[in-house]
Amino acid sequence: MVMAAFHHHLTTGDTWLARHGLELDGRPIAYFCAEFGLHNSVPIYSGGLGVLAGDHLKSASDMGVPIVGVGLFYTNGYFDQKVNLDGWQTDSDEVFDLAGTPIQPLAGPSGEEWITVVETSGRPVHVRAWKMMVGRVPVYLLDTNLEVNAAEDRALMNKLYAGGPQLRIRQEWILGVGGVRVLRAVGIDPAVWHANEGHAAFMFVERLREHVEGGASFEGAVNAVRARSVFTTHTPVPAGHDFFALDELERVSGPVWTSLGIDRSRFFALGTMPGDAQNFHMTVCALRLAARVNGVSRPHGQVSRHLWRDLWPDRPWEAVPIGHVTNGVHLPTWMAGAIQGLLAEHLGPNWTEHIDDSAMWDRVLSLDHAKLWQAHLWLKRILRDFIREDARHRFAGQLKEAAAVVGAGALFDPDVLTIGFARRFATYKRANLIFSDIDRLRRLCTNPDRPVQVIFAGKAHPADTPGKEVLQSVYRYTRDPSFEGRIAFVEDYDMHIAHLLVQGVDAWLNLPRVPLEASGTSGMKAALNGVPQLSTLDGWWQEGYDGLGGWAIPTGADGTSSDAQDAESCYRLLEEQMVPLYYTRDGRDIPLGWVERMRHALRLGGRRFTAQRMLADYVREYYLPASRADLAGDVPPTD
Ligand SMILES: *Cc1c(COP(=O)(O)O)cnc(C)c1O
């Protein structure tokens, strides 16, 4: 029965795309990304970018948007996190077990394993592909771990984002060049090519080569590639963009310019930028070879136009042709079953077909307080049970100190206002901001009548020592007895833990230093579960904050604020608004004012921050015009 319904879903012509009369000329969109967060069992993602890419494909499948994913297959996935008793993160790898995943090797025309060859570092590297279906969307994952390859090449895809630039550039070369070739091998001729972040920009170069080898001039090839290309940038700071020394690129690419009919310097000019002629910038290359470019939230579009203004010296920066498509999250993945059930009851059984109807989302404002609160408490208990079990397992047999178990959250109390903070431990995300006044935080946490508990999770990049230091400082407070077990750390943040947290905490905390968060998506996941967020006005929150579905840490008139100011605002919002609201109960012990915020969070998330809305924007504003190879005017900024 379930399978029959699923099959119907995969083959039916009644899709969002068909219902809206949108035609993509029968050819798919190729979506390239260095990581995909599709499911916990396939650990080829590190964080937000990968999970977003996974949500993109899942929504495309739901909506009948023809798309194929292209990525890399990392044998050891991303690292597993262990935090020692001293709070220092150690990284370990487990080779992941293919048997437990829906991944199949890609076969060639006569059934043998499909293999292509990519020239790199002066020798041929054999590349094979694995195929995985995400609903009706195929994803091709490239892999060089083949016996014919030199040991160094076999190990290329061992790990995601590990190793220095020498390894990364080779991974990215394989992704771009090998990715185009695998699509050709399976007979796919995409109408649109989408590079999700600069890691995939060599895909544009490989397509230049195809056009030139097919007889086009270099200029003709550039125009042809640009016309059908979409590029999404995710990083608001210059240092976050990949770049490689020119001689490094030359070592990897070889004299690729000869097959492009140009000389060396003209090839490098694709990726150099004013003020830096020594490095090849992946984002710059993508900006030059994709006619349609977007940032991932309204403020990030603006930041990106400013960041890349030097590439368009003839324009005022406001007219730099970079628009935005605000990120969104895949509702069926992130909204808890209990909340979905509540909505089905309240909005009618077919509510999922009307996710793009904002009037429907207005109706969640009349959700029954008691029912929403009950559903939330149920999810909170699931989180509690997980955390307690996890603490028990982690310290079974090595129980050195009771404080360690406390720090892992064994004292989690479902009656206490619970705040979740889970994300990569990059310093700009400021996980330690709420510790800037220890006494004040301690008073909040240990108030006997109205206590607060905070649960942290997140990995620091293995090479990010400052990030690991922030993690360590946070971790030490989990074991400080004066906090009475009210600060906890959950190890090894991944999609599974993300689910439990965004569904089970009372409020979501997000403290990026403005304007360094391009979008952020975990707060959207929380909102879809009726979990309001407290955040600086950055990324999606700057765009979405409506004064009702959460709380905002204000910025000064110039759009910035200091750490001290932000910490002060954060404490005050907690002390003066959130804690009183949470503990003000009616005769049934329901915090009506708090549940009001929950209803607004749910409405906000549903109306504006689902991946379905995101994909609809991509289809209408980017994919459809690109599929017509329409170069008439580049995308204007959409403000
Ligand atoms: C959603 C998600 C992220 C991204 O969250 P941000 O708010 O963008 O930091 C990272 N990791 C996992 C596992 C996620 O599910």
XYZ file of C-alpha atoms and ligand atoms in Angstrom:
654
model
C 0.000 0.000 0.000
C 2.700 2.405 0.987
C 4.816 1.215 -1.920
C 1.913 1.612 -4.332
C 1.326 5.158 -3.159
C 5.021 5.842 -3.450
C 5.149 4.454 -6.962
C 2.165 6.572 -7.926
C 3.948 9.570 -6.493
C 7.013 8.820 -8.602
C 5.234 8.326 -11.880
C 2.215 10.563 -11.747
C 2.112 13.590 -13.998
C 0.170 15.553 -11.407
C 3.061 17.475 -9.946
C 3.560 21.019 -8.770
C 5.424 21.732 -11.988
C 2.606 20.381 -14.150
C -0.099 22.093 -12.094
C 1.607 25.426 -12.579
C 1.933 24.884 -16.301
C 5.690 25.311 -16.191
C 7.674 23.621 -18.936
C 11.353 22.853 -18.751
C 11.724 21.559 -22.339
C 11.963 17.980 -21.120
C 15.622 18.216 -20.157
C 16.732 18.226 -16.563
C 18.668 20.645 -14.407
C 22.084 19.402 -13.345
C 22.784 20.374 -9.743
C 26.443 20.144 -8.726
C 27.516 20.302 -5.108
C 30.572 19.080 -3.184
C 28.352 17.631 -0.439
C 24.844 16.271 -0.037
C 23.011 15.745 3.235
C 20.375 13.265 2.165
C 20.143 10.921 5.074
C 22.069 10.120 8.194
C 23.140 6.773 6.729
C 25.066 8.490 3.919
C 27.576 10.747 5.668
C 28.778 12.728 2.672
C 27.906 16.101 4.164
C 29.538 18.303 6.743
C 26.794 20.749 7.578
C 24.474 23.440 6.296
C 25.535 23.462 2.640
C 25.079 19.725 2.244
C 21.791 19.576 4.106
C 20.506 22.418 1.963
C 21.548 20.579 -1.206
C 19.765 17.467 0.042
C 16.616 19.436 0.818
C 16.806 20.986 -2.660
C 16.773 17.563 -4.312
C 14.053 16.191 -2.053
C 11.796 19.114 -2.847
C 12.523 18.796 -6.553
C 11.416 15.190 -6.299
C 8.209 16.134 -4.467
C 7.404 18.862 -6.959
C 8.244 16.989 -10.144
C 11.058 19.352 -11.088
C 13.431 17.301 -13.281
C 16.830 17.523 -11.680
C 19.926 15.346 -11.300
C 22.436 15.759 -8.509
C 26.191 15.419 -9.051
C 28.596 15.132 -6.147
C 31.489 13.220 -4.656
C 31.525 9.955 -2.815
C 33.681 10.209 0.306
C 34.632 6.735 1.460
C 35.155 7.809 5.038
C 32.436 10.424 5.005
C 32.854 13.381 7.275
C 34.605 12.868 10.577
C 32.926 11.524 13.692
C 33.260 13.733 16.695
C 34.399 12.642 20.109
C 34.973 15.147 22.840
C 37.335 14.104 25.595
C 36.754 14.853 29.249
C 38.739 18.007 28.900
C 36.477 19.275 26.160
C 38.968 18.840 23.326
C 37.437 17.565 20.097
C 39.060 14.533 18.553
C 38.173 13.421 15.061
C 37.808 9.837 14.007
C 36.666 8.153 10.828
C 34.663 5.108 10.201
C 34.535 3.742 6.688
C 30.874 3.836 6.019
C 28.943 0.747 5.344
C 27.525 0.803 1.842
C 25.346 -2.186 2.576
C 23.122 -0.025 4.732
C 22.622 2.606 2.046
C 20.643 2.865 -1.179
C 23.783 3.459 -3.266
C 24.535 1.400 -6.379
C 27.556 1.417 -8.662
C 26.790 2.918 -12.037
C 27.005 0.398 -14.854
C 28.092 1.119 -18.424
C 26.092 0.138 -21.543
C 27.046 -3.537 -21.421
C 26.675 -3.943 -17.694
C 30.300 -3.486 -16.742
C 31.250 -0.871 -14.178
C 31.190 2.590 -15.752
C 34.504 4.315 -15.612
C 35.779 7.523 -17.116
C 39.227 8.988 -17.132
C 40.086 12.499 -16.019
C 43.540 13.845 -16.811
C 44.907 15.494 -13.735
C 48.308 16.135 -12.215
C 49.851 14.893 -15.451
C 48.325 11.447 -15.368
C 45.011 9.775 -16.013
C 42.807 9.206 -12.981
C 40.047 6.648 -13.354
C 36.729 7.750 -11.955
C 33.674 5.655 -11.304
C 30.241 6.745 -10.207
C 27.668 5.597 -7.718
C 24.026 6.259 -8.203
C 21.496 6.943 -5.522
C 17.832 7.750 -5.994
C 16.284 10.481 -3.879
C 12.628 9.858 -4.625
C 12.588 10.359 -8.379
C 15.807 12.350 -8.472
C 19.035 10.522 -9.348
C 22.273 11.592 -7.694
C 25.632 10.595 -9.208
C 28.539 10.440 -6.806
C 32.085 10.234 -8.152
C 34.779 8.085 -6.669
C 38.450 7.447 -7.508
C 39.077 4.579 -5.104
C 39.973 2.099 -7.871
C 42.895 -0.298 -8.028
C 44.097 1.030 -11.372
C 44.761 4.398 -9.785
C 47.962 5.413 -8.030
C 47.692 5.245 -4.261
C 47.604 9.007 -4.003
C 44.703 9.194 -6.433
C 42.813 6.367 -4.779
C 42.813 8.326 -1.565
C 41.509 11.502 -3.170
C 37.956 11.062 -1.948
C 38.750 9.641 1.448
C 37.353 12.563 3.296
C 35.210 15.612 2.898
C 37.021 18.957 3.229
C 40.040 17.300 4.760
C 43.573 18.020 3.747
C 44.868 21.273 2.407
C 44.248 23.100 -0.844
C 46.270 20.539 -2.837
C 43.723 17.863 -2.080
C 40.714 20.110 -2.375
C 41.577 21.425 -5.798
C 41.969 17.875 -7.071
C 38.617 16.869 -5.581
C 37.034 19.885 -7.193
C 38.639 19.141 -10.554
C 37.204 15.628 -10.451
C 33.785 16.970 -9.429
C 33.652 19.490 -12.269
C 35.231 17.519 -15.102
C 34.164 14.029 -14.061
C 30.684 15.283 -13.212
C 30.013 16.553 -16.720
C 31.346 13.301 -18.150
C 29.181 11.073 -16.030
C 26.080 12.923 -17.192
C 27.193 12.475 -20.793
C 27.826 8.799 -20.163
C 24.259 8.236 -18.982
C 22.902 10.244 -21.894
C 21.739 13.275 -19.936
C 21.852 16.630 -21.714
C 20.880 19.158 -19.061
C 18.937 22.271 -20.016
C 20.426 24.136 -17.051
C 23.634 23.680 -15.055
C 23.575 24.814 -11.462
C 26.755 25.072 -9.389
C 25.860 25.176 -5.724
C 28.817 27.065 -4.232
C 32.150 27.688 -5.958
C 33.538 24.177 -5.330
C 31.754 23.056 -8.496
C 33.003 25.819 -10.812
C 35.274 23.544 -12.878
C 32.048 22.143 -14.301
C 31.797 25.396 -16.254
C 35.347 24.944 -17.560
C 34.661 21.409 -18.745
C 31.607 22.659 -20.609
C 33.692 25.371 -22.252
C 35.925 22.609 -23.502
C 32.957 20.656 -24.857
C 31.759 23.683 -26.807
C 35.178 24.497 -28.227
C 35.762 20.872 -29.202
C 32.352 20.989 -30.851
C 33.550 23.822 -33.070
C 32.671 26.970 -31.127
C 35.036 29.869 -30.688
C 36.132 30.571 -27.129
C 33.829 33.615 -26.971
C 30.987 31.564 -28.388
C 31.638 28.868 -25.795
C 31.618 31.396 -22.962
C 28.282 32.788 -24.107
C 26.785 29.340 -24.534
C 27.930 28.212 -21.094
C 26.830 31.421 -19.390
C 23.383 31.319 -20.906
C 22.499 27.973 -19.344
C 24.297 28.342 -16.039
C 23.173 29.219 -12.539
C 25.554 29.842 -9.678
C 24.633 30.097 -6.016
C 27.117 31.679 -3.638
C 26.839 30.911 0.077
C 29.645 32.806 1.715
C 29.567 36.433 2.814
C 33.266 36.768 3.700
C 36.118 36.828 1.172
C 38.158 34.260 3.110
C 35.348 31.739 2.904
C 35.708 31.410 -0.869
C 37.994 28.755 -2.302
C 40.995 29.949 -4.216
C 44.132 28.248 -5.496
C 47.576 29.432 -6.533
C 47.867 29.563 -10.308
C 50.766 27.117 -10.496
C 48.824 24.745 -8.265
C 45.920 24.884 -10.696
C 48.259 24.352 -13.608
C 49.693 21.258 -11.970
C 46.196 19.836 -11.574
C 44.548 20.954 -14.797
C 47.510 20.575 -17.130
C 47.486 22.807 -20.218
C 43.707 22.716 -20.480
C 43.802 26.075 -22.276
C 45.064 24.410 -25.438
C 41.794 22.523 -25.762
C 39.968 25.811 -25.142
C 41.818 27.506 -27.985
C 43.258 30.169 -25.703
C 46.559 30.826 -24.013
C 47.515 30.249 -20.433
C 46.978 33.781 -19.216
C 43.529 34.012 -20.757
C 42.547 30.815 -19.016
C 43.768 32.041 -15.657
C 41.974 35.324 -16.234
C 38.715 33.428 -15.786
C 39.455 33.115 -12.085
C 41.699 36.004 -11.121
C 40.262 39.195 -9.742
C 41.194 42.835 -9.460
C 43.777 43.116 -6.709
C 44.762 39.448 -6.855
C 46.277 38.203 -10.083
C 48.109 35.376 -8.300
C 45.206 33.129 -7.410
C 42.375 31.419 -9.193
C 39.152 32.112 -7.306
C 36.437 29.541 -7.804
C 33.684 32.055 -7.075
C 35.104 34.544 -9.568
C 35.263 31.852 -12.226
C 31.638 30.948 -11.508
C 30.573 34.607 -11.564
C 32.117 34.937 -15.014
C 30.682 31.739 -16.440
C 27.132 31.804 -15.077
C 24.725 34.474 -16.271
C 22.449 33.915 -13.315
C 23.857 34.270 -9.834
C 22.206 34.401 -6.445
C 22.915 34.690 -2.765
C 20.876 32.729 -0.243
C 18.881 35.380 1.651
C 17.872 38.958 0.936
C 20.652 40.474 3.070
C 23.160 38.007 1.652
C 22.237 39.080 -1.893
C 23.093 42.602 -0.896
C 26.317 41.605 0.859
C 27.333 39.615 -2.238
C 26.685 42.518 -4.612
C 28.949 44.620 -2.454
C 31.561 41.912 -2.031
C 31.990 41.336 -5.784
C 31.515 44.925 -6.992
C 35.067 45.138 -8.358
C 34.198 42.629 -11.045
C 31.655 45.106 -12.423
C 33.640 48.352 -12.287
C 31.200 50.154 -14.565
C 28.270 49.719 -12.251
C 27.297 51.070 -8.891
C 27.551 48.158 -6.509
C 23.787 48.056 -6.037
C 23.469 47.118 -9.704
C 25.871 44.165 -9.579
C 23.903 41.331 -11.172
C 23.570 39.063 -8.167
C 20.076 38.374 -6.887
C 18.925 36.144 -4.090
C 16.841 33.063 -3.479
C 16.284 32.664 0.216
C 17.063 29.208 1.506
C 14.337 26.941 2.780
C 14.074 23.543 4.449
C 12.302 20.382 3.336
C 9.137 20.252 5.364
C 8.518 16.469 5.313
C 12.108 15.930 6.467
C 12.194 18.454 9.280
C 8.672 18.837 10.629
C 7.965 16.270 13.325
C 5.239 13.713 12.692
C 3.365 14.994 15.737
C 3.191 18.504 14.265
C 2.284 17.190 10.826
C -0.528 15.212 12.422
C -1.787 18.290 14.192
C -1.802 20.242 10.942
C -3.597 17.471 9.087
C -6.290 17.592 11.746
C -6.530 21.365 11.740
C -6.024 22.189 8.070
C -7.454 19.096 6.425
C -5.807 15.916 5.166
C -4.596 17.447 1.898
C -2.758 20.302 3.534
C 0.637 19.227 2.159
C -0.608 20.022 -1.341
C -1.087 23.647 -0.321
C 2.261 24.433 1.211
C 2.609 27.368 -1.174
C -0.722 28.873 -0.103
C 0.024 31.558 2.460
C -3.649 31.838 3.472
C -3.443 28.239 4.637
C -0.533 29.124 6.885
C -2.503 31.989 8.395
C -4.873 29.359 9.721
C -2.214 27.865 11.991
C -2.733 30.956 14.134
C -5.956 29.342 15.326
C -4.346 26.036 16.289
C -5.612 24.899 19.668
C -3.184 26.043 22.363
C -3.492 22.901 24.422
C -3.002 20.549 21.479
C 0.052 22.368 20.181
C 1.544 22.453 23.660
C 0.884 18.747 24.183
C 2.516 17.868 20.857
C 5.510 19.975 21.806
C 5.861 18.357 25.230
C 5.759 14.961 23.586
C 8.669 15.951 21.319
C 10.541 17.393 24.245
C 10.286 14.083 26.090
C 11.643 12.243 23.050
C 14.632 14.570 23.160
C 15.062 13.985 26.870
C 15.005 10.208 26.442
C 17.570 10.382 23.661
C 19.908 12.593 25.638
C 19.718 10.447 28.752
C 20.340 7.249 26.795
C 23.191 8.900 24.957
C 24.816 10.021 28.200
C 24.483 6.526 29.603
C 26.036 4.858 26.544
C 28.805 7.308 26.192
C 30.104 6.845 29.660
C 29.274 3.205 30.162
C 32.396 1.415 31.321
C 34.488 4.576 31.462
C 32.693 6.486 34.132
C 35.517 8.642 35.337
C 33.569 11.493 36.739
C 29.939 12.018 37.494
C 30.332 15.521 36.128
C 30.903 14.106 32.666
C 27.524 12.414 32.692
C 25.935 15.591 33.938
C 27.665 17.475 31.142
C 26.247 15.090 28.612
C 22.779 16.109 29.709
C 21.717 13.287 31.984
C 19.917 15.818 34.185
C 17.791 17.129 31.318
C 14.502 18.229 32.824
C 11.516 18.506 30.481
C 9.807 21.047 32.739
C 12.609 23.562 32.317
C 12.777 26.219 29.588
C 15.197 24.553 27.179
C 17.282 26.428 24.668
C 19.044 24.709 21.785
C 22.215 25.901 20.103
C 23.566 23.567 17.438
C 25.792 24.462 14.556
C 29.333 24.335 13.319
C 31.733 25.746 15.865
C 33.056 28.522 13.688
C 34.100 31.485 15.790
C 31.741 33.959 14.084
C 28.773 31.861 15.245
C 29.707 32.805 18.808
C 28.563 29.759 20.745
C 30.340 31.267 23.733
C 28.547 34.621 23.669
C 26.076 33.666 26.379
C 29.011 32.875 28.667
C 30.314 36.414 28.552
C 28.744 37.136 31.943
C 29.021 33.868 33.822
C 27.217 35.003 36.945
C 24.309 36.344 35.007
C 23.957 33.129 33.020
C 24.280 31.063 36.177
C 21.487 33.047 37.800
C 19.285 32.342 34.788
C 20.074 28.647 34.748
C 19.795 27.931 38.437
C 16.849 30.116 39.364
C 14.848 27.652 41.484
C 11.452 28.887 40.281
C 12.144 29.641 36.657
C 15.294 27.788 35.541
C 16.772 27.671 32.051
C 18.821 24.877 30.474
C 20.924 25.109 27.340
C 21.876 22.229 25.054
C 24.815 22.612 22.700
C 25.885 20.473 19.775
C 28.173 20.979 16.819
C 31.511 20.113 15.281
C 34.499 22.324 14.706
C 36.252 21.807 11.382
C 39.247 19.510 12.093
C 41.667 22.249 11.045
C 39.883 25.027 12.932
C 41.795 25.333 16.194
C 40.040 28.553 17.307
C 36.708 26.797 16.696
C 37.859 23.850 18.815
C 38.845 26.254 21.555
C 35.370 27.758 21.609
C 33.932 24.255 21.805
C 36.233 23.453 24.680
C 35.293 26.566 26.618
C 31.604 25.756 26.192
C 32.166 22.139 27.128
C 33.903 23.069 30.354
C 30.784 24.819 31.597
C 28.797 21.642 31.082
C 30.944 20.156 33.823
C 30.924 23.119 36.156
C 28.915 21.988 39.200
C 27.754 25.531 39.894
C 25.559 25.267 36.784
C 23.788 22.289 38.359
C 23.720 20.309 35.123
C 21.811 22.973 33.236
C 24.372 23.213 30.415
C 24.740 20.131 28.240
C 26.688 19.124 25.165
C 25.503 16.450 22.725
C 28.373 14.903 20.768
C 28.617 14.170 17.078
C 26.020 16.581 15.687
C 24.470 15.170 12.542
C 21.099 15.143 10.809
C 19.635 12.751 13.346
C 20.594 14.884 16.315
C 19.514 17.985 14.413
C 16.034 16.456 14.071
C 15.716 15.757 17.755
C 16.948 19.188 18.763
C 14.964 21.392 16.377
C 11.833 19.447 17.284
C 12.356 19.075 21.010
C 13.757 22.284 22.478
C 11.585 25.248 23.498
C 13.611 27.957 21.788
C 16.384 28.052 19.220
C 19.380 30.282 19.770
C 21.463 31.713 16.945
C 24.161 34.295 17.550
C 26.144 34.921 14.363
C 28.106 38.134 14.209
C 26.248 40.324 11.719
C 26.607 40.174 8.690
C 28.546 36.910 8.568
C 25.665 34.429 8.347
C 24.586 34.070 4.727
C 21.275 32.512 5.667
C 21.279 29.830 8.361
C 18.720 27.078 8.126
C 18.495 25.336 11.496
C 16.259 28.117 12.837
C 13.892 27.467 9.916
C 13.717 23.805 10.892
C 12.876 24.847 14.446
C 10.200 27.264 13.211
C 8.504 24.471 11.251
C 8.102 22.706 14.578
C 6.672 25.766 16.263
C 9.966 26.460 18.024
C 10.596 30.209 18.124
C 14.118 31.541 17.761
C 16.211 34.146 19.501
C 18.761 35.430 17.029
C 20.829 38.331 15.844
C 19.266 40.039 12.833
C 21.367 38.258 10.262
C 20.711 35.966 7.309
C 17.178 34.642 7.139
C 16.198 36.197 10.457
C 16.869 39.696 9.204
C 14.513 38.887 6.387
C 11.923 36.909 8.306
C 11.722 38.434 11.779
C 8.191 39.723 12.278
C 8.202 40.523 15.987
C 5.828 37.646 16.675
C 7.490 34.323 15.898
C 10.599 34.852 17.999
C 12.986 37.464 19.363
C 15.673 39.567 17.740
C 18.945 40.922 19.049
C 19.013 44.378 17.509
C 21.846 45.890 15.539
C 22.913 49.524 15.684
C 22.014 52.102 13.064
C 25.025 51.078 10.966
C 23.834 47.461 10.901
C 26.503 46.174 13.272
C 26.922 45.722 17.022
C 29.644 44.606 19.387
C 29.875 41.272 21.166
C 29.204 43.046 24.461
C 26.068 44.747 23.147
C 24.777 41.521 21.661
C 25.390 39.615 24.883
C 23.571 42.291 26.871
C 20.568 42.171 24.514
C 20.546 38.393 24.664
C 20.474 38.316 28.479
C 17.807 40.982 28.647
C 15.534 39.223 26.186
C 15.903 36.027 28.155
C 15.389 37.643 31.552
C 12.675 40.141 30.711
C 10.715 38.430 27.989
C 11.365 34.766 27.359
C 11.608 33.407 30.894
C 8.527 35.258 32.216
C 6.500 34.324 29.144
C 7.469 30.676 29.395
C 6.618 30.350 33.073
C 3.326 32.244 32.960
C 0.795 29.424 32.898
C -2.979 29.225 32.790
C -5.064 26.928 34.989
C -4.157 23.969 32.750
C -0.435 24.737 33.096
C -0.248 25.979 29.507
C 1.944 29.021 28.761
C -0.564 30.767 26.492
C 1.715 33.663 25.579
C 4.535 31.304 24.695
C 2.273 29.089 22.609
C 1.192 32.233 20.783
C 4.818 32.690 19.744
C 4.927 29.049 18.724
C 1.944 29.481 16.425
C 3.585 32.482 14.807
C 6.880 30.637 14.375
C 5.044 27.843 12.613
C 3.231 30.263 10.343
C 6.438 32.098 9.507
C 8.374 28.934 8.706
C 5.563 27.453 6.637
C 4.798 30.552 4.624
C 8.254 31.661 3.725
C 11.015 29.226 4.600
C 10.215 25.842 3.129
C 12.416 24.328 0.436
C 9.293 24.102 -1.706
C 9.088 27.920 -1.764
C 12.838 28.029 -2.424
C 12.593 25.641 -5.350
C 9.602 27.482 -6.805
C 11.733 30.642 -6.768
C 14.617 28.866 -8.488
C 12.299 27.443 -11.140
C 10.574 30.703 -11.953
C 13.442 33.158 -11.643
C 16.451 31.057 -12.617
C 15.805 27.657 -14.161
C 13.100 28.668 -16.642
C 14.977 31.637 -18.115
C 18.230 29.636 -18.173
C 16.490 26.738 -19.915
C 15.626 29.165 -22.722
C 19.322 30.081 -22.856
C 18.058 33.610 -22.504
C 20.946 36.036 -22.164
C 18.831 39.135 -22.546
C 19.953 41.165 -19.594
C 21.423 39.534 -16.569
C 19.451 38.934 -13.435
C 18.791 42.191 -11.700
C 19.145 42.238 -7.962
C 15.777 41.469 -6.472
C 15.204 43.788 -3.565
C 20.476 22.298 9.252
C 21.785 21.743 9.607
C 22.919 22.566 9.598
C 22.870 24.038 9.231
O 22.404 24.833 10.289
P 22.756 26.395 10.375
O 21.667 27.005 11.148
O 22.752 26.888 8.950
O 24.057 26.530 11.024
C 24.137 22.011 9.944
N 24.236 20.702 10.284
C 23.166 19.894 10.317
C 23.351 18.476 10.701
C 21.907 20.377 9.980
O 20.849 19.562 10.004
